[in-house]
XYZ file of C-alpha atoms in Angstrom:
554
model
C 18.211 22.047 14.876
C 20.882 19.416 13.811
C 20.084 15.744 13.155
C 22.970 13.681 14.696
C 24.534 10.984 12.603
C 24.704 6.910 14.028
C 27.099 6.950 16.482
C 28.161 3.605 14.533
C 28.966 2.612 11.046
C 26.455 -0.275 9.554
C 27.673 -3.331 9.304
C 26.854 -4.320 5.335
C 24.559 -7.071 7.242
C 23.176 -4.621 9.332
C 22.728 -2.384 5.655
C 20.747 -5.506 4.509
C 18.573 -5.717 6.856
C 17.601 -1.870 7.424
C 16.582 -1.604 3.719
C 14.859 -4.809 2.319
C 13.203 -4.677 -1.311
C 12.530 -0.907 -0.506
C 14.886 0.763 -3.324
C 12.800 -0.929 -5.888
C 10.561 2.541 -6.366
C 13.980 4.800 -6.377
C 14.370 6.726 -9.767
C 16.235 4.844 -11.856
C 17.670 7.806 -13.669
C 21.123 6.969 -12.932
C 20.860 3.289 -15.017
C 23.375 5.033 -18.182
C 24.372 8.588 -17.537
C 26.429 8.137 -14.151
C 26.568 4.196 -13.960
C 25.417 4.029 -10.518
C 24.809 -0.023 -10.923
C 23.054 -1.608 -8.897
C 21.948 -0.412 -5.563
C 19.576 -2.725 -4.157
C 22.579 -3.580 -1.985
C 22.191 -0.518 0.131
C 18.856 -0.391 2.579
C 17.701 3.112 4.009
C 13.964 1.204 5.400
C 13.495 -1.715 6.711
C 10.137 -3.007 5.345
C 9.632 -5.741 7.975
C 8.330 -3.965 10.567
C 4.914 -4.437 12.037
C 2.612 -2.023 11.255
C -0.343 -1.027 14.559
C -3.510 -1.138 11.729
C -4.971 0.202 15.161
C -3.658 3.258 15.261
C -5.157 4.120 11.263
C -8.388 5.569 11.545
C -9.520 3.941 8.388
C -13.487 4.378 9.096
C -13.634 8.150 8.320
C -16.590 8.521 5.638
C -18.060 11.368 4.333
C -19.728 13.690 6.578
C -23.330 12.587 6.173
C -26.089 15.449 4.714
C -29.196 13.439 4.566
C -30.487 16.003 7.048
C -28.534 18.838 6.642
C -27.695 20.527 9.792
C -25.968 23.810 8.546
C -25.197 26.574 10.614
C -23.804 30.275 9.810
C -21.092 30.664 7.500
C -18.121 32.572 6.269
C -20.689 34.589 4.408
C -24.296 36.524 4.135
C -25.441 34.250 1.450
C -23.983 30.848 3.228
C -25.628 32.341 5.951
C -29.349 32.949 4.394
C -28.480 29.937 2.353
C -27.498 27.570 5.717
C -31.204 28.725 7.264
C -32.901 27.861 4.586
C -31.567 24.290 3.661
C -31.682 23.300 7.308
C -36.045 23.770 7.324
C -35.998 22.117 3.734
C -37.067 18.461 4.217
C -35.238 16.147 2.318
C -36.549 14.754 -0.906
C -38.497 11.544 -0.450
C -37.096 8.634 -1.851
C -39.049 6.468 -4.292
C -41.534 4.460 -2.935
C -39.202 1.217 -3.728
C -36.231 2.904 -2.688
C -35.951 -0.073 0.551
C -31.920 -0.072 1.227
C -32.382 -3.978 1.089
C -32.105 -4.659 -2.323
C -34.796 -7.485 -4.098
C -33.151 -10.098 -6.065
C -33.398 -8.655 -9.327
C -31.005 -5.782 -7.446
C -28.343 -8.148 -7.571
C -28.345 -8.361 -11.166
C -25.387 -6.089 -12.337
C -25.451 -4.479 -15.349
C -22.417 -4.425 -17.880
C -20.009 -1.654 -17.367
C -20.831 -0.097 -20.388
C -24.384 -0.082 -19.628
C -23.537 1.208 -16.005
C -21.975 3.953 -18.081
C -24.872 5.022 -19.969
C -27.394 4.760 -17.349
C -25.045 7.053 -15.044
C -24.900 9.545 -17.926
C -28.398 10.224 -18.657
C -29.183 10.193 -14.813
C -26.928 12.848 -14.068
C -27.936 14.482 -17.178
C -31.498 14.383 -15.797
C -30.680 15.427 -12.651
C -29.041 18.890 -13.448
C -31.532 19.470 -16.011
C -34.166 19.663 -12.859
C -33.054 22.296 -11.496
C -35.531 22.822 -8.759
C -36.883 20.067 -8.420
C -36.543 16.611 -7.347
C -37.621 13.931 -9.924
C -33.802 13.392 -11.126
C -33.375 12.164 -7.343
C -35.430 9.252 -7.861
C -33.635 7.991 -11.254
C -30.471 8.789 -10.207
C -31.601 6.865 -6.717
C -32.528 4.142 -8.512
C -29.698 3.597 -10.824
C -27.643 3.084 -7.874
C -29.667 0.200 -6.469
C -29.476 -1.299 -9.864
C -25.878 -1.387 -9.747
C -25.598 -2.950 -6.018
C -23.499 -2.252 -3.648
C -20.955 -0.076 -4.672
C -18.148 -1.144 -2.491
C -18.375 -4.208 -3.839
C -19.912 -3.752 -7.664
C -16.516 -3.982 -9.102
C -16.643 -0.359 -10.239
C -13.025 0.030 -9.703
C -10.919 -0.866 -13.251
C -7.466 -0.326 -13.710
C -6.723 2.154 -16.105
C -10.150 3.669 -15.740
C -9.390 4.914 -19.509
C -12.802 5.513 -20.328
C -13.303 8.145 -17.879
C -9.640 9.758 -17.857
C -10.276 12.936 -20.288
C -14.182 12.398 -21.028
C -16.047 14.798 -19.638
C -19.201 13.049 -19.882
C -18.021 9.722 -18.078
C -17.197 12.269 -15.289
C -20.425 12.524 -13.376
C -19.010 13.236 -9.966
C -18.083 16.631 -11.442
C -21.364 17.012 -13.204
C -22.748 17.013 -9.377
C -20.445 18.673 -7.815
C -19.589 21.979 -9.785
C -23.372 22.639 -10.091
C -23.600 22.580 -6.517
C -20.653 24.866 -6.093
C -22.127 27.248 -8.646
C -25.666 27.004 -6.458
C -24.440 28.089 -3.031
C -22.104 30.956 -5.239
C -25.705 31.509 -6.461
C -27.836 31.149 -3.513
C -30.664 28.753 -5.325
C -31.236 26.847 -1.556
C -33.600 24.085 -3.629
C -30.893 23.863 -5.998
C -28.070 22.932 -3.563
C -29.704 20.543 -0.723
C -31.259 18.743 -4.011
C -27.315 18.360 -5.436
C -26.120 17.182 -1.761
C -29.048 14.611 -1.295
C -27.961 13.076 -4.956
C -24.237 13.817 -3.698
C -24.494 11.901 -0.613
C -26.747 8.517 -2.331
C -23.391 8.022 -4.483
C -20.465 9.318 -2.990
C -18.487 6.349 -1.279
C -14.577 6.452 -0.133
C -14.085 3.230 -2.304
C -15.550 2.301 -5.893
C -14.171 4.086 -9.171
C -12.807 7.802 -9.210
C -15.634 9.204 -9.659
C -17.463 7.819 -6.535
C -14.460 9.062 -4.429
C -14.097 12.236 -5.885
C -17.967 12.467 -4.881
C -17.095 11.424 -1.839
C -14.340 14.071 -1.078
C -15.822 16.929 -2.746
C -19.374 16.371 -0.558
C -16.575 16.651 2.550
C -15.887 19.585 0.985
C -18.881 21.507 0.260
C -20.675 20.775 3.847
C -17.137 21.774 5.222
C -17.510 25.141 2.874
C -21.221 25.598 4.655
C -20.517 25.153 8.075
C -19.307 27.458 10.547
C -17.248 24.885 12.556
C -13.782 24.612 11.335
C -13.579 21.248 12.518
C -14.292 18.283 10.327
C -14.414 14.909 10.166
C -11.832 14.574 7.527
C -10.255 11.224 5.676
C -6.998 9.872 6.691
C -3.738 11.805 5.984
C -0.326 11.980 6.773
C -0.556 14.142 10.630
C -3.075 11.271 11.112
C -1.576 7.601 10.177
C 0.852 6.078 12.520
C 4.691 6.952 11.556
C 5.282 3.204 10.077
C 2.189 3.383 8.181
C 2.865 6.529 6.622
C 6.603 5.943 5.522
C 5.301 2.449 3.704
C 2.257 4.182 2.067
C 4.767 6.883 0.854
C 7.195 4.346 -0.213
C 4.600 2.377 -2.221
C 3.318 5.427 -4.062
C 6.576 6.153 -5.226
C 6.757 2.669 -6.774
C 3.170 2.903 -8.632
C 3.046 6.438 -9.377
C 5.149 9.064 -11.021
C 3.153 12.092 -9.243
C 6.260 13.186 -6.766
C 8.822 10.334 -8.264
C 9.152 11.715 -11.847
C 10.077 15.727 -10.167
C 12.327 14.106 -7.559
C 13.946 11.876 -10.710
C 14.789 15.318 -12.304
C 15.631 17.128 -9.461
C 18.152 14.532 -8.825
C 19.518 14.899 -11.894
C 19.883 18.333 -12.074
C 22.122 18.420 -8.944
C 24.458 16.477 -10.622
C 24.378 18.360 -13.907
C 24.930 21.503 -11.599
C 28.418 19.932 -10.041
C 29.425 18.656 -13.253
C 29.608 22.268 -14.072
C 31.492 23.697 -11.884
C 34.937 23.989 -11.906
C 36.441 23.274 -8.571
C 35.272 19.639 -7.801
C 36.672 20.013 -3.966
C 33.846 22.552 -2.816
C 31.100 21.263 -0.128
C 28.112 21.032 -1.636
C 25.015 22.214 0.088
C 21.121 21.551 -0.963
C 18.483 23.512 0.467
C 15.711 21.262 0.381
C 12.152 22.890 0.122
C 10.097 20.314 -0.877
C 7.541 17.246 -0.185
C 9.516 14.107 -0.427
C 10.563 13.683 3.716
C 13.780 12.949 2.671
C 12.658 9.777 0.564
C 14.722 11.332 -2.622
C 18.117 11.483 -1.356
C 19.395 8.024 -0.987
C 19.346 8.227 -4.925
C 21.442 10.984 -4.994
C 23.878 10.044 -2.318
C 24.312 6.648 -4.059
C 25.064 8.925 -7.117
C 27.340 11.244 -5.728
C 29.938 8.162 -4.964
C 29.634 7.280 -8.425
C 30.288 10.744 -10.211
C 33.963 11.868 -11.213
C 35.859 12.908 -9.096
C 33.608 11.360 -6.035
C 31.259 12.864 -3.397
C 32.159 16.422 -2.142
C 34.046 16.864 0.723
C 31.128 17.322 2.678
C 27.419 17.267 2.279
C 25.331 19.587 3.878
C 20.779 19.445 3.241
C 19.157 21.880 5.184
C 15.789 21.058 5.701
C 13.032 23.881 5.407
C 9.969 22.047 7.426
C 6.395 23.171 6.481
C 4.538 24.713 9.233
C 1.934 22.513 10.706
C -1.841 24.623 10.993
C -4.133 23.750 14.244
C -6.371 22.109 11.820
C -4.588 19.413 9.248
C -7.009 19.424 6.683
C -5.730 23.301 6.049
C -2.367 21.912 5.863
C -0.326 22.060 2.286
C -1.365 19.143 0.833
C 1.441 16.375 1.184
C 4.220 18.836 3.298
C 3.295 17.370 6.876
C 4.503 14.132 8.252
C 2.912 12.477 11.047
C 4.054 13.542 14.938
C 7.222 10.735 15.653
C 8.143 10.497 12.015
C 11.745 11.413 11.264
C 13.120 9.672 8.313
C 15.849 12.329 7.845
C 17.705 10.881 10.899
C 17.764 7.574 9.219
C 19.834 8.952 6.193
C 23.551 9.604 8.220
C 23.852 5.716 8.961
C 23.147 5.274 4.991
C 25.749 7.670 3.943
C 28.438 6.727 6.198
C 28.276 3.464 5.095
C 29.176 4.693 1.735
C 31.720 6.937 2.897
C 29.790 10.268 2.371
C 30.412 13.205 4.592
C 26.552 13.860 5.781
C 25.133 16.736 7.391
C 21.721 17.533 8.210
C 20.179 20.768 9.483
C 16.479 21.544 10.346
C 14.437 24.697 10.247
C 11.195 24.798 12.187
C 8.317 27.172 12.001
C 10.441 29.640 10.108
C 9.020 31.442 6.938
C 10.081 30.584 3.434
C 10.118 34.447 2.262
C 12.485 35.335 5.491
C 14.933 32.942 4.465
C 19.000 34.333 4.221
C 22.400 33.217 4.688
C 22.499 33.462 8.021
C 19.334 31.371 8.796
C 20.480 28.558 6.464
C 23.885 29.195 7.760
C 25.638 29.374 4.373
C 29.161 29.496 3.654
C 31.393 31.243 0.577
C 33.031 28.183 0.003
C 30.286 25.759 -0.793
C 28.095 24.828 -3.881
C 24.602 26.080 -2.774
C 21.721 24.529 -4.853
C 17.711 25.223 -3.863
C 15.504 22.224 -4.628
C 11.836 23.861 -3.793
C 9.001 21.367 -4.862
C 5.435 21.337 -4.437
C 5.445 24.134 -1.831
C 5.587 27.426 -3.392
C 2.204 27.578 -4.014
C 0.977 27.899 -0.900
C 2.794 31.339 -0.463
C 0.056 34.110 -1.145
C 0.506 35.841 -4.593
C -1.725 38.971 -3.766
C -1.245 41.139 -1.240
C 0.908 41.019 0.384
C 3.075 38.668 -2.354
C 4.931 36.187 -0.336
C 6.248 34.362 -3.517
C 7.777 37.751 -5.004
C 9.399 38.461 -1.267
C 10.246 34.564 -1.182
C 11.923 34.739 -4.593
C 13.636 38.150 -4.156
C 15.146 36.276 -0.790
C 16.221 33.265 -2.519
C 17.825 35.438 -5.215
C 20.163 36.832 -2.228
C 21.323 33.676 -1.342
C 23.282 33.452 -4.736
C 22.784 29.822 -5.484
C 24.519 27.974 -8.026
C 20.942 26.273 -9.358
C 17.636 26.805 -8.611
C 15.167 23.771 -9.061
C 11.471 24.766 -8.912
C 8.443 21.774 -9.256
C 5.379 22.825 -9.094
C 1.225 21.971 -10.105
C 0.995 23.195 -13.474
C -2.891 24.298 -12.827
C -4.755 27.389 -12.324
C -5.392 29.396 -9.260
C -8.286 28.577 -7.106
C -7.981 31.079 -4.369
C -11.032 33.680 -3.983
C -9.058 36.335 -5.481
C -8.630 34.756 -8.999
C -12.521 34.132 -9.028
C -15.638 32.920 -6.889
C -15.962 29.846 -4.952
C -17.679 27.820 -7.363
C -14.724 28.974 -10.261
C -12.074 27.936 -7.281
C -13.910 25.025 -6.584
C -14.103 23.294 -10.119
C -10.552 24.204 -10.522
C -9.810 22.188 -7.330
C -12.229 19.010 -8.745
C -9.901 19.212 -12.115
C -6.408 18.944 -9.705
C -8.249 16.050 -7.339
C -9.899 14.282 -10.532
C -6.387 13.903 -12.220
C -4.824 12.391 -9.157
C -7.717 10.073 -8.279
C -7.773 8.747 -11.836
C -4.146 7.954 -11.619
C -4.166 6.308 -8.633
C -6.663 4.600 -9.718
C -4.877 3.030 -12.247
C -1.739 3.350 -10.039
C -2.829 0.929 -7.756
C -4.776 -1.466 -10.441
C -8.306 -0.167 -8.957
C -7.869 -2.186 -5.970
C -8.726 -0.759 -2.657
C -5.463 -0.082 -0.715
C -5.129 1.597 3.037
C -1.742 2.714 0.733
C -4.154 4.608 -1.617
C -6.561 5.911 0.748
C -4.052 8.077 3.087
C -2.408 9.619 -0.552
C -5.892 10.586 -1.465
C -7.161 11.738 1.650
C -3.653 14.266 1.720
C -4.570 15.391 -1.567
C -7.597 16.216 -1.029
C -6.664 18.796 1.581
C -6.999 20.684 -1.588
C -10.596 21.003 -1.383
C -10.682 22.986 1.839
C -7.089 24.433 2.043
C -7.524 28.180 1.230
C -3.364 28.637 0.336
C -4.137 26.122 -2.676
C -2.994 29.354 -4.965
C -1.678 27.325 -7.952
C -0.380 29.089 -11.157
C 0.722 27.646 -14.252
C 4.189 26.957 -15.719
C 3.931 30.332 -17.504
C 3.410 32.590 -14.789
C 5.968 30.809 -12.526
C 8.546 31.292 -15.404
C 7.573 34.850 -15.802
C 8.088 35.195 -11.920
C 11.537 33.535 -12.132
C 12.618 36.084 -14.952
C 11.049 38.819 -12.818
C 14.028 38.371 -10.551
C 16.699 37.959 -12.656
C 17.069 34.338 -12.845
C 17.460 32.146 -16.190
C 16.291 29.134 -17.593
C 18.726 26.160 -17.786
C 18.149 23.659 -20.232
C 18.311 20.260 -18.860
C 20.832 18.164 -19.622
C 20.755 15.208 -22.084
C 20.984 12.549 -18.738
C 18.181 14.231 -16.999
C 16.086 13.911 -19.864
C 16.844 10.285 -21.145
C 16.639 9.329 -17.435
C 13.334 10.958 -16.467
C 11.777 9.420 -20.091
C 13.180 6.063 -19.013
C 11.682 5.993 -15.362
C 8.286 6.799 -16.847
C 8.125 3.465 -18.861
C 7.651 2.043 -15.793
C 4.393 3.312 -14.593
C 0.926 3.812 -16.399
C 1.233 4.484 -20.405
C -1.312 7.322 -19.365
C 1.405 9.328 -18.336
C 3.393 10.893 -20.878
C 6.609 13.367 -20.359
C 6.883 16.964 -22.523
C 9.316 18.846 -22.911
C 8.659 22.563 -23.143
C 12.131 24.591 -25.753
C 10.364 27.897 -24.893
C 10.991 27.732 -21.017
C 13.116 24.837 -20.881
C 10.612 23.057 -18.768
C 9.750 19.558 -18.529
C 6.210 18.610 -18.097
C 4.182 15.277 -16.266
C 0.881 14.717 -18.398
C -2.230 12.499 -17.290
C -4.247 11.368 -20.411
C -3.322 14.671 -22.273
C -3.712 17.056 -18.984
C -0.979 19.159 -17.456
C -0.033 17.699 -13.939
C 2.960 19.817 -12.924
C 6.262 20.958 -14.500
C 9.986 20.925 -13.364
C 12.342 23.779 -14.339
C 16.130 24.517 -13.625
C 17.219 28.108 -13.225
C 20.351 30.313 -12.557
C 21.447 33.687 -11.966
C 21.342 35.667 -14.747
C 24.784 37.468 -14.296
C 25.245 38.831 -18.130
C 21.595 41.251 -17.210
C 23.355 42.567 -14.089
C 26.596 43.328 -15.825
C 24.833 45.223 -18.524
């Protein structure tokens, strides 16, 4: 499907109306390397649009498990587990557990006292393997802190909890619960589900929100129904709100802005190495940016030596939506009716760039061919694959190997690969408890970093981004692999790693300075990768690859 260009060339006034204040988030890697200047005069999105909040399901909350009615599940262990849980009465609340607070309950302890109390109570909860004594103390502690939605539990940096396992109480409940499910420990499961339900909240600090998403994931795992009341996600929002949320996230967090920054700089680096400056540029977009990363690149192309290529083609390989949105690849599916790419041709025309957009729908990545993408021998093909390949099966069949072989057959001038830098959580790489704990770790880093990004404030934009990330809990296709394994795969199909140029490195480092100081960039010399870390823990990596013609000749 070809996205048609706008019929008229926007006037400068129209461009200003089109994009007021919306490019402040754009990666600043062009500051020095390519003398991009100020691009605030170009506008590719109008923020002055009314957002229909009534179309957004803000009220989605975790499934209540005060009276778990869990039916048959996916396997024999879960079936017996669920049947037993359904007849076990809930642990009784303490005699003084009235939901109405006494006057003394309004006296909120200091942050350090709350942290110490919660740590003690979670430890006691985990020590009571088959009893309910720990529940009373945890619930009592919850009441003592007041209303969790209004008790100012959120903090901007949340730095004490980032890499401090003792401060991360939510996973000290979630992971033992997953272990108990795997072991079939019925009493333990219900005990922990009850405590989680008491502490989980879609608001509050990262622990409360992690407990909320984790509780929903656990009940989803135990339920025989594929339907689930999930949080708001990209696909469940109104298009204008989705666009606003995405732009806001790029502005406050480098989670995606950083890889996009490096990807755009890498494209310029590859073009600079091409001897023929008159060749057309063809970008194969296999990513989750929803087009947001391309305005900056288009602007940069006009400022490179020799100007923009005669024709710039972007072929978008769209992610395939599943019947149940909670199992879609996180961040890959936008809401129905959203088509940001259709705005790009008008923006390109305003800068005298000849842009052609094509979109491939419902096409499997491992089946890509030169004919499918309409590749021409007289163009420079660059593949930009970001945060989509980990959804490909790496067992039997090995879809990742199939895709990389298909990718190599396209003979691209360069491949930019960005992926999560975490261990796989699929059922073939460990039992349910192992995989679940890895998903918990992934989501903790996301939630903790978004707490800092949004300065601890409640935000509808933050909720939709976190709801999208939380799909990793229920998506059986979340089969991450670490950087080393991805590099091994690329070398296995005769790609060779390319070192990022100084412009890319310096620009990425400059970009990261605008975000929270807990973000860190690391350059791995062995594999020529650039890694993004949060509070001393890896989040993602970016890599650049070229065909290894020397090996073929030998």
